[in-house]
Tab-separated table of N, CA, C and O in Angstrom:
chain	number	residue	atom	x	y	z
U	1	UNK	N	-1.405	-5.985	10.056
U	1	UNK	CA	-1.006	-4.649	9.633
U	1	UNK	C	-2.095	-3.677	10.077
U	1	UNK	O	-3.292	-3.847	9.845
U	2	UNK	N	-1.541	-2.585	10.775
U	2	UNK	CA	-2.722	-1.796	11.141
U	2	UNK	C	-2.741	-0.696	10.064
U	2	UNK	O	-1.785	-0.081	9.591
U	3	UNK	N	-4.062	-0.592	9.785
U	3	UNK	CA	-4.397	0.329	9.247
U	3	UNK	C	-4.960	2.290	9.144
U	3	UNK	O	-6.168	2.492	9.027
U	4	UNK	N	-4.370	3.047	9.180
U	4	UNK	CA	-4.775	4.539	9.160
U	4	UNK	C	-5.003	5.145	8.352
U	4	UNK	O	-4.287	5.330	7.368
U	5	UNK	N	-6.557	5.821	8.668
U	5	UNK	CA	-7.028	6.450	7.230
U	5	UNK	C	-7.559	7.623	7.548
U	5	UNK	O	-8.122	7.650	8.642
U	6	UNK	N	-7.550	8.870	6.753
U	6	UNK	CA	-8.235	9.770	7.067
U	6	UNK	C	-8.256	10.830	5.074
U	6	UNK	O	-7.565	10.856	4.055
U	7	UNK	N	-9.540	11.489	5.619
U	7	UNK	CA	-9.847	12.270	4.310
U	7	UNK	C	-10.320	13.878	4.679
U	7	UNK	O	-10.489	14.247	5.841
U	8	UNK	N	-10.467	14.589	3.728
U	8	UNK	CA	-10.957	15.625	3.535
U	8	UNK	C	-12.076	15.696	2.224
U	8	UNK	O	-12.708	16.731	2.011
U	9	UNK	N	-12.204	14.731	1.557
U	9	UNK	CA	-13.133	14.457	0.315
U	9	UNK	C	-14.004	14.899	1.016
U	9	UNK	O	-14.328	14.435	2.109
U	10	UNK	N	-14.666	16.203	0.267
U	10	UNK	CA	-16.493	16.096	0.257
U	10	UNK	C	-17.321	15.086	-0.092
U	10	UNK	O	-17.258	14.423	-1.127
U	11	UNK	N	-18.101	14.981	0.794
U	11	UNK	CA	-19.469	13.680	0.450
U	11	UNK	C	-20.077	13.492	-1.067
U	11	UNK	O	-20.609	12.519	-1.602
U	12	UNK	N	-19.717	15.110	-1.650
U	12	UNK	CA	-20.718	14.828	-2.649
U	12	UNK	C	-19.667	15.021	-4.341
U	12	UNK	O	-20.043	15.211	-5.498
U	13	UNK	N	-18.022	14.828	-3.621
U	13	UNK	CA	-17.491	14.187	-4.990
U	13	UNK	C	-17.704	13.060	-5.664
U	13	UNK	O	-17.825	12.112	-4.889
U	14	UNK	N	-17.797	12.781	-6.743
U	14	UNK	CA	-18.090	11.733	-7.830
U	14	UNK	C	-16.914	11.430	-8.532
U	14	UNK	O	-16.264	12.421	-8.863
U	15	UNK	N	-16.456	10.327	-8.854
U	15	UNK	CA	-15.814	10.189	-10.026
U	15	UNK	C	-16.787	9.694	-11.476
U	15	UNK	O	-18.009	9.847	-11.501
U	16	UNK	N	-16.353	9.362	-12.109
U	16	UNK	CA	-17.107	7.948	-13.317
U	16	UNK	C	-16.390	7.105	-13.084
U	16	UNK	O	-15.295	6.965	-12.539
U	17	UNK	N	-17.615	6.117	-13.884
U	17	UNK	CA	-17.478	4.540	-13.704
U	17	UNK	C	-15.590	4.112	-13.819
U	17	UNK	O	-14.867	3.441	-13.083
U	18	UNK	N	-15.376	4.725	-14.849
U	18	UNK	CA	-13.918	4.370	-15.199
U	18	UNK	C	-13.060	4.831	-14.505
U	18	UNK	O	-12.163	4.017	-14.289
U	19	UNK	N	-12.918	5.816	-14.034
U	19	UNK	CA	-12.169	6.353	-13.065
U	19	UNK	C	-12.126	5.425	-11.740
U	19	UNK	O	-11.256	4.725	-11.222
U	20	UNK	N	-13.173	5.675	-11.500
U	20	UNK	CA	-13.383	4.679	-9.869
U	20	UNK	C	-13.169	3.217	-10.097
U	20	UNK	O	-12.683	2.531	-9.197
U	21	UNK	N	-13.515	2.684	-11.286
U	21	UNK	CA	-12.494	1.320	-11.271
U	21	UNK	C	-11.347	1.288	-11.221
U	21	UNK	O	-10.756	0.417	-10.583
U	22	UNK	N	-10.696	2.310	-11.939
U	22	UNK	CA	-9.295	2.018	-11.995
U	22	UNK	C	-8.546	2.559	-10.895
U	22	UNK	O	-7.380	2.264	-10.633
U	23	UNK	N	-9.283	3.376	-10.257
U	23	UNK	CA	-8.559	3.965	-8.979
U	23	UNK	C	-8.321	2.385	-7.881
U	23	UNK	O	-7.337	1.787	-7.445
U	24	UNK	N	-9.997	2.182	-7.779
U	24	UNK	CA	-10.020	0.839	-6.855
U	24	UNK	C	-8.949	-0.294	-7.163
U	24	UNK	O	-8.361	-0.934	-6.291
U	25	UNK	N	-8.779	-0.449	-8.562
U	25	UNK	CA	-7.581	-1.832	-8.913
U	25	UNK	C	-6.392	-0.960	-8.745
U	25	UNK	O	-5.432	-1.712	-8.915
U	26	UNK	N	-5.964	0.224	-8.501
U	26	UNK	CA	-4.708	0.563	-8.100
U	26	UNK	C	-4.600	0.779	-6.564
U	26	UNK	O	-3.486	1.069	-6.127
U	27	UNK	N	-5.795	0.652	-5.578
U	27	UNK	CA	-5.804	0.316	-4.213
U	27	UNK	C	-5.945	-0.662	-3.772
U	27	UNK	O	-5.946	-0.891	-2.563
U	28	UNK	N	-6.153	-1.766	-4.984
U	28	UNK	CA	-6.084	-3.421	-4.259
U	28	UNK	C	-4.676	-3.503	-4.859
U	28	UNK	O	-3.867	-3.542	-3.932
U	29	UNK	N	-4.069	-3.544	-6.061
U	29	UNK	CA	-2.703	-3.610	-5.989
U	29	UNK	C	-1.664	-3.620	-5.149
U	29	UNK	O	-0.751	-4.403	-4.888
U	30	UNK	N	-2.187	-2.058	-4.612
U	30	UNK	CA	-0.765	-1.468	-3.479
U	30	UNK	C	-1.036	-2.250	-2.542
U	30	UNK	O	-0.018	-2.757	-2.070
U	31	UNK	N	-2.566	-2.773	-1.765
U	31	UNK	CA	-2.482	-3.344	-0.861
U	31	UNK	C	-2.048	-4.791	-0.998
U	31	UNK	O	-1.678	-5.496	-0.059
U	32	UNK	N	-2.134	-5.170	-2.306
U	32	UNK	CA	-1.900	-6.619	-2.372
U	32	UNK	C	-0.345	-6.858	-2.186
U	32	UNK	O	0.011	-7.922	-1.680
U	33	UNK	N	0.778	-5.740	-2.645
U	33	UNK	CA	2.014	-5.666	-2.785
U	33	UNK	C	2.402	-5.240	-1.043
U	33	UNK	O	3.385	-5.620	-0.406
U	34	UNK	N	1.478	-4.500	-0.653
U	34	UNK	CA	1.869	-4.348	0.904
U	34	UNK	C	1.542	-5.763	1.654
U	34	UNK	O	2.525	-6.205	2.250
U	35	UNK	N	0.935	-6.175	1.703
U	35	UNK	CA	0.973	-8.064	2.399
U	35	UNK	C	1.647	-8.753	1.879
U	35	UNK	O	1.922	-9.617	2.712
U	36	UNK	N	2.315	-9.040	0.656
U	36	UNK	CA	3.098	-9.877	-0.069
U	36	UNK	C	4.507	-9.410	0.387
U	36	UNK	O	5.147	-10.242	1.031
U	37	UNK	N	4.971	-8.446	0.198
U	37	UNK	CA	6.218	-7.609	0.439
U	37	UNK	C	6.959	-6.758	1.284
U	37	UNK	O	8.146	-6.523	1.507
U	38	UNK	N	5.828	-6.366	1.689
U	38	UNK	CA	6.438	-5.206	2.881
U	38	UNK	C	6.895	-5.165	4.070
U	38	UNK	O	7.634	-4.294	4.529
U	39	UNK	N	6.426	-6.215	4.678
U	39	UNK	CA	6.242	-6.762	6.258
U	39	UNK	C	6.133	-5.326	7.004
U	39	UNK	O	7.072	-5.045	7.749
U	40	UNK	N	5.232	-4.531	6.895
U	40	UNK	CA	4.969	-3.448	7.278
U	40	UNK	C	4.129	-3.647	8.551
U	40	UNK	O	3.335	-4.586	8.613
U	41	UNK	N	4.295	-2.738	9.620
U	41	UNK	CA	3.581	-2.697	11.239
U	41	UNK	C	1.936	-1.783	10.941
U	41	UNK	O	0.875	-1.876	11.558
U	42	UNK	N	2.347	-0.853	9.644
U	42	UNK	CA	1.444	-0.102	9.372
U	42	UNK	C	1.080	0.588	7.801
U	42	UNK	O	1.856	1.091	6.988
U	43	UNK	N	-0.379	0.402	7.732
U	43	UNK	CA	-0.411	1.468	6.593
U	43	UNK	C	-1.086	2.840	6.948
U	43	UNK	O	-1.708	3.153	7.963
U	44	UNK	N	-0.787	3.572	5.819
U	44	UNK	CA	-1.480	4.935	6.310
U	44	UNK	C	-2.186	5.334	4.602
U	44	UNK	O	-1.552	5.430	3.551
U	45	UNK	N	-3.422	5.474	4.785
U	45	UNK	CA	-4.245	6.363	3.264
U	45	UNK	C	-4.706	7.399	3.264
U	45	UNK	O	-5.876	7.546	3.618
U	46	UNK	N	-4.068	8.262	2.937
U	46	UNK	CA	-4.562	9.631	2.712
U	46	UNK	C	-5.374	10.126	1.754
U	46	UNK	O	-4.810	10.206	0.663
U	47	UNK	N	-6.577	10.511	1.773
U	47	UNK	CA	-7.118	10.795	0.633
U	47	UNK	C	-7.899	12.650	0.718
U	47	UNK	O	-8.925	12.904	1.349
U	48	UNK	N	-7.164	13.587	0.001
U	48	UNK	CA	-7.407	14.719	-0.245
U	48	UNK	C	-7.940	15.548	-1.492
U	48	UNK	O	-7.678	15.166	-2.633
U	49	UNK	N	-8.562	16.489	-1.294
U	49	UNK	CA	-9.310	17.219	-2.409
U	49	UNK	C	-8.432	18.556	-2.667
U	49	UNK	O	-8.293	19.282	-1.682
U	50	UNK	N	-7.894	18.916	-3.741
U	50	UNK	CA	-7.250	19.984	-3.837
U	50	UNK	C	-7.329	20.780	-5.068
U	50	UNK	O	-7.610	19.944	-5.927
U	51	UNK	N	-7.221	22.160	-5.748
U	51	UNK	CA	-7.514	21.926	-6.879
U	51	UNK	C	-8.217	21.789	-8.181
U	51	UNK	O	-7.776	22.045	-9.301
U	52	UNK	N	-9.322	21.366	-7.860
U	52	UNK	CA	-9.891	20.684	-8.789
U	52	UNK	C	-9.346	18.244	-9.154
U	52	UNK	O	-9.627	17.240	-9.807
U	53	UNK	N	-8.603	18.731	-8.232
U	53	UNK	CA	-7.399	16.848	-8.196
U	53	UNK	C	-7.878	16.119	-6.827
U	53	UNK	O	-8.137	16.861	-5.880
U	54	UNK	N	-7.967	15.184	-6.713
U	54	UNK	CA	-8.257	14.157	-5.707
U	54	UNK	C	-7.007	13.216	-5.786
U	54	UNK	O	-6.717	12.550	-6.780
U	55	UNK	N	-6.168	13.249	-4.385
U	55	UNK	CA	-4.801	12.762	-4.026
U	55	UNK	C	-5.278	11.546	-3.176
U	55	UNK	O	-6.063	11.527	-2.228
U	56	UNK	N	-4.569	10.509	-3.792
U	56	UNK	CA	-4.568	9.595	-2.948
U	56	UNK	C	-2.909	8.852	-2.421
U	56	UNK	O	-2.118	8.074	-2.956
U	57	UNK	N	-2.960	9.618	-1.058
U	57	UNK	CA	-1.043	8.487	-0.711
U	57	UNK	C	-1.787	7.120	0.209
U	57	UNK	O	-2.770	6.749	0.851
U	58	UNK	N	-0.672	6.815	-0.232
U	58	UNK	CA	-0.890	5.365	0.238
U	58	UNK	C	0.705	5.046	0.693
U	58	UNK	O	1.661	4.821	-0.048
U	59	UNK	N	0.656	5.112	2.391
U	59	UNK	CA	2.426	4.817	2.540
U	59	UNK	C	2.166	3.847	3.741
U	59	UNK	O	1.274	3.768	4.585
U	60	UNK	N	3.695	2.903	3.385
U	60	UNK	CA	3.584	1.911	4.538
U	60	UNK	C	4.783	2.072	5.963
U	60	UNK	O	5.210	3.218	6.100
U	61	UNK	N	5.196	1.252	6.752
U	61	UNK	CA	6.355	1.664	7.272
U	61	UNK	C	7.251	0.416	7.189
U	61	UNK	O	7.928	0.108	8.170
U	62	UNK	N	7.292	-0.484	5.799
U	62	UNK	CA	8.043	-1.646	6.042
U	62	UNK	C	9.408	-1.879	5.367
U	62	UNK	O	10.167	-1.326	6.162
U	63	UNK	N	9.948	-2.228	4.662
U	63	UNK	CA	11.300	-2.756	4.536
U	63	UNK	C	11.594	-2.172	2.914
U	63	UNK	O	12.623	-2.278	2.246
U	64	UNK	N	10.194	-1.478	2.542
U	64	UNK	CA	10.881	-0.729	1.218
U	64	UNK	C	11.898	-1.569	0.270
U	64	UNK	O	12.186	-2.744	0.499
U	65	UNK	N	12.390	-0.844	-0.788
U	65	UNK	CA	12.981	-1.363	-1.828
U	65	UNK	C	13.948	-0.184	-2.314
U	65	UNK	O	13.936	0.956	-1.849
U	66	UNK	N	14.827	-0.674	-3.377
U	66	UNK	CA	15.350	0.204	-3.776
U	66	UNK	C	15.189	0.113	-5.399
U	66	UNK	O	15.459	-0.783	-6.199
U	67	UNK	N	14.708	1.249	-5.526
U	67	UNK	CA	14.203	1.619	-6.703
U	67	UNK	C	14.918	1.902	-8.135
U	67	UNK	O	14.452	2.240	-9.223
U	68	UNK	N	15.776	1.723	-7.848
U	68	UNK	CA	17.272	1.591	-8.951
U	68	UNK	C	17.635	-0.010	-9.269
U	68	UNK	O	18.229	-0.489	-10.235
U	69	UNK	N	17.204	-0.490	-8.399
U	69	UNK	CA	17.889	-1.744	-8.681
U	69	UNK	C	16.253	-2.990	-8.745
U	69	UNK	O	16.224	-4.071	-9.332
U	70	UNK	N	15.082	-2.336	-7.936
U	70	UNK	CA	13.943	-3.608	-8.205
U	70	UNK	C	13.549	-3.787	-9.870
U	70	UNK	O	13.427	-2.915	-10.731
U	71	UNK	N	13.474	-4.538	-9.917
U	71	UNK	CA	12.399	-4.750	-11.727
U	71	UNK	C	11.020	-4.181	-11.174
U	71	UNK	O	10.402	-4.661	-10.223
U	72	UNK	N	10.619	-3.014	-11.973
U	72	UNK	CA	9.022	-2.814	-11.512
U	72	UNK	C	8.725	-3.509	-12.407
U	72	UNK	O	9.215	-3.314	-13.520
U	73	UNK	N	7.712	-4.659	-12.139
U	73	UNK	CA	6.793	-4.775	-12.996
U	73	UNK	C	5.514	-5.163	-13.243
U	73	UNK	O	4.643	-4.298	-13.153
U	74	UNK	N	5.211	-6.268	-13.533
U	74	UNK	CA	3.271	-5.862	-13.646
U	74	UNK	C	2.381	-5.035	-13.329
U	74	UNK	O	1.497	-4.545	-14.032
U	75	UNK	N	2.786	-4.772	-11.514
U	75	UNK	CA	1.933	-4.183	-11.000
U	75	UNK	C	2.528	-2.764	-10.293
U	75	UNK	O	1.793	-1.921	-9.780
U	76	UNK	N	3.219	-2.718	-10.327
U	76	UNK	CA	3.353	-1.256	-10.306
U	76	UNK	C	3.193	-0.457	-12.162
U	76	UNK	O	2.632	0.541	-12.615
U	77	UNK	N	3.625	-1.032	-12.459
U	77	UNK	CA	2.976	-0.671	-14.295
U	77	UNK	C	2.170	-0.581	-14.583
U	77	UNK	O	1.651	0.118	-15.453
U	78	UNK	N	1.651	-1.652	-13.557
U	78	UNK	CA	-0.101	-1.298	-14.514
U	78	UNK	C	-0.904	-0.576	-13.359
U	78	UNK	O	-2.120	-0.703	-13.502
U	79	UNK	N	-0.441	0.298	-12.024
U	79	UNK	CA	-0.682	1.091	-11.454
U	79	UNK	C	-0.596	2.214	-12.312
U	79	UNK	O	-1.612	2.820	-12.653
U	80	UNK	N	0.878	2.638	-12.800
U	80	UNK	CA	1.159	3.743	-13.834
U	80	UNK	C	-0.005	3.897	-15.080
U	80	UNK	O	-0.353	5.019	-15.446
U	81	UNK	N	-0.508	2.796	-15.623
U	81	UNK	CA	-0.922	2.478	-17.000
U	81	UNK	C	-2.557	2.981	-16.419
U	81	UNK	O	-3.253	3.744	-17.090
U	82	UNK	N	-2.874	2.578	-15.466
U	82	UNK	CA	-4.158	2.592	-15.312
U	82	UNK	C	-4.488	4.274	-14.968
U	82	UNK	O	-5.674	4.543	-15.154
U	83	UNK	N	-3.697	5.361	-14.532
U	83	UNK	CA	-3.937	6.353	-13.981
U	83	UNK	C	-3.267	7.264	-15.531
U	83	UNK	O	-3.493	8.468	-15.656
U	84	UNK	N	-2.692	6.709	-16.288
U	84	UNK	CA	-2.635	7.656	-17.079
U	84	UNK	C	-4.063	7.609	-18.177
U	84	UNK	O	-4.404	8.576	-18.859
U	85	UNK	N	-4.748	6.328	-18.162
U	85	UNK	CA	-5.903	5.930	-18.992
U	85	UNK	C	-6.982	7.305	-18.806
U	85	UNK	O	-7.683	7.818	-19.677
U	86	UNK	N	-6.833	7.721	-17.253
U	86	UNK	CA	-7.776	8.483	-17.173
U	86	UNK	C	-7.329	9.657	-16.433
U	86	UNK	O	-7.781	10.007	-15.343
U	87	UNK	N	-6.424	10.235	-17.089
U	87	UNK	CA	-5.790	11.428	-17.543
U	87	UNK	C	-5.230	11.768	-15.784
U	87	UNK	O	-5.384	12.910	-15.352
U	88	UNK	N	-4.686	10.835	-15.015
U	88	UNK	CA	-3.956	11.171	-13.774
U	88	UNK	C	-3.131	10.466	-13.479
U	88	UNK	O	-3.149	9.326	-13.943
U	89	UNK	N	-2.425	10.744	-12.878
U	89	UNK	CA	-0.853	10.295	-12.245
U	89	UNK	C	-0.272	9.492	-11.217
U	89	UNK	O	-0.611	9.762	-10.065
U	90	UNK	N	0.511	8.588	-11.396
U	90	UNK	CA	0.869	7.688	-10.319
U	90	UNK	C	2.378	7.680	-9.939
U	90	UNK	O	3.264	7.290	-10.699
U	91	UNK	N	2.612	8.254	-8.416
U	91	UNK	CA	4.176	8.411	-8.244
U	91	UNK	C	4.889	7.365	-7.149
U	91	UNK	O	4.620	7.453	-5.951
U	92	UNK	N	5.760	6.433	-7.635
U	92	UNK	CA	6.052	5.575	-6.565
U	92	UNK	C	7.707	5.691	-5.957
U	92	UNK	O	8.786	5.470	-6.507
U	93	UNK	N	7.395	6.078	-4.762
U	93	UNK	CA	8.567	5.936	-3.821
U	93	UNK	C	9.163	4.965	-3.312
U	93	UNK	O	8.462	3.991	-3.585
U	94	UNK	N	9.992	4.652	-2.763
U	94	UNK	CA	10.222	3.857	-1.595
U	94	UNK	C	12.164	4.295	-1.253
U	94	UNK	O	12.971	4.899	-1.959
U	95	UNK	N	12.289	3.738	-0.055
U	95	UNK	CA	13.495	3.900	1.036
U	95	UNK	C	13.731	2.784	1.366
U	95	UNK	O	12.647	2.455	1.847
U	96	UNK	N	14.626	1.612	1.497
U	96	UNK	CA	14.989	0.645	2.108
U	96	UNK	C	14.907	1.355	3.601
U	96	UNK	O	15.205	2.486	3.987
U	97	UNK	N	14.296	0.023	4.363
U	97	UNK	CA	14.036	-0.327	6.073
U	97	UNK	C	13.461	1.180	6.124
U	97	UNK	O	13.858	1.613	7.206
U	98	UNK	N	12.697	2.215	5.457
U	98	UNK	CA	11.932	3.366	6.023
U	98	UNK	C	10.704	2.982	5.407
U	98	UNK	O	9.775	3.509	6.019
U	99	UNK	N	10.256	2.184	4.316
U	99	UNK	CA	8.759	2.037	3.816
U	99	UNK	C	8.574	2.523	2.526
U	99	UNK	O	9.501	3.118	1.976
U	100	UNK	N	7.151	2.298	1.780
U	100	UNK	CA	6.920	2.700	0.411
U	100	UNK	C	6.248	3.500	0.088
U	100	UNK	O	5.645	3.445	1.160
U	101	UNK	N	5.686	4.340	-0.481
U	101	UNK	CA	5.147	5.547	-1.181
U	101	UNK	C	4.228	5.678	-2.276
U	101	UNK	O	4.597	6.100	-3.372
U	102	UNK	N	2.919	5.298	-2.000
U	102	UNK	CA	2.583	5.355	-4.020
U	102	UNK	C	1.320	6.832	-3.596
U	102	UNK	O	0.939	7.047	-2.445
U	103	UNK	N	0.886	7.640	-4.788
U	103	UNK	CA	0.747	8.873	-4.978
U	103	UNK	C	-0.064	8.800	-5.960
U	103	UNK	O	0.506	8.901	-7.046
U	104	UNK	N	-1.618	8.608	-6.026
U	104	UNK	CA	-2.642	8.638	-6.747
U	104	UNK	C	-2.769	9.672	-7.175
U	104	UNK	O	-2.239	10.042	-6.127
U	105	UNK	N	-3.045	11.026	-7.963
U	105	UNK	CA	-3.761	11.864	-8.339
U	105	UNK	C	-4.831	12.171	-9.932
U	105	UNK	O	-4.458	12.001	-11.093
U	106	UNK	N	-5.710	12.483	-9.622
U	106	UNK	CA	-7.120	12.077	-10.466
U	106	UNK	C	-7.426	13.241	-10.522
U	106	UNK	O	-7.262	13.996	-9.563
U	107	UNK	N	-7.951	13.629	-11.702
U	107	UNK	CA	-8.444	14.922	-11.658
U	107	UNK	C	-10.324	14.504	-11.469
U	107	UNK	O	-11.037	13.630	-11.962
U	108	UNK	N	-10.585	15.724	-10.436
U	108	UNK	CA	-11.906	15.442	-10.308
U	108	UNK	C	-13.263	15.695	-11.189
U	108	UNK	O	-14.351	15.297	-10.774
């Protein structure tokens, strides 16, 4: 899977300890669900400063799901669970055969 990344984060944003853990276990998640599931050619991570909020997308281009009909569970839940702990938001997309969508935002 190839990987594409690009940012606009200043060097000298910080999160806390808690924040930045839980951000990191919701970027090994998605990636763990993108090798298990996706059969994706590519990922792409976006990570932006806006706001006063730090956005993180994370989209793939593989075989998606449909979101009406998958069971989310463990881990996309505890993507949700972990970003509301520290007062930010987690939005998950996906499109059958167009790819998946997840949508970090953290307040900085």
């Amino acid at each position: 899977i190839a990987f594409h990344y690009e940012t606009d984060l200043p060097s000298d944003s910080v999160m806390n300890e808690k924040a930045r853990w839980n951000v990191m276990m919701c970027i090994k998640e998605t990636a763990t669900n993108i090798v298990r599931h996706s059969r994706a050619a590519n990922v792409w991570m976006q990570i932006s400063f806006s706001m006063g909020y730090i956005s993180i997308r994370i989209s793939d281009d593989g075989v998606g799901f449909d979101t009406e009909r998958v069971r989310v569970g463990g881990g996309l839940t505890h993507i949700r669970e972990r970003m509301t702990e520290i007062g930010g938001t987690a939005g998950i997309g996906s499109q059958q055969e167009v790819g998946t969508n997840i949508l970090l935002v953290i307040p900085a």
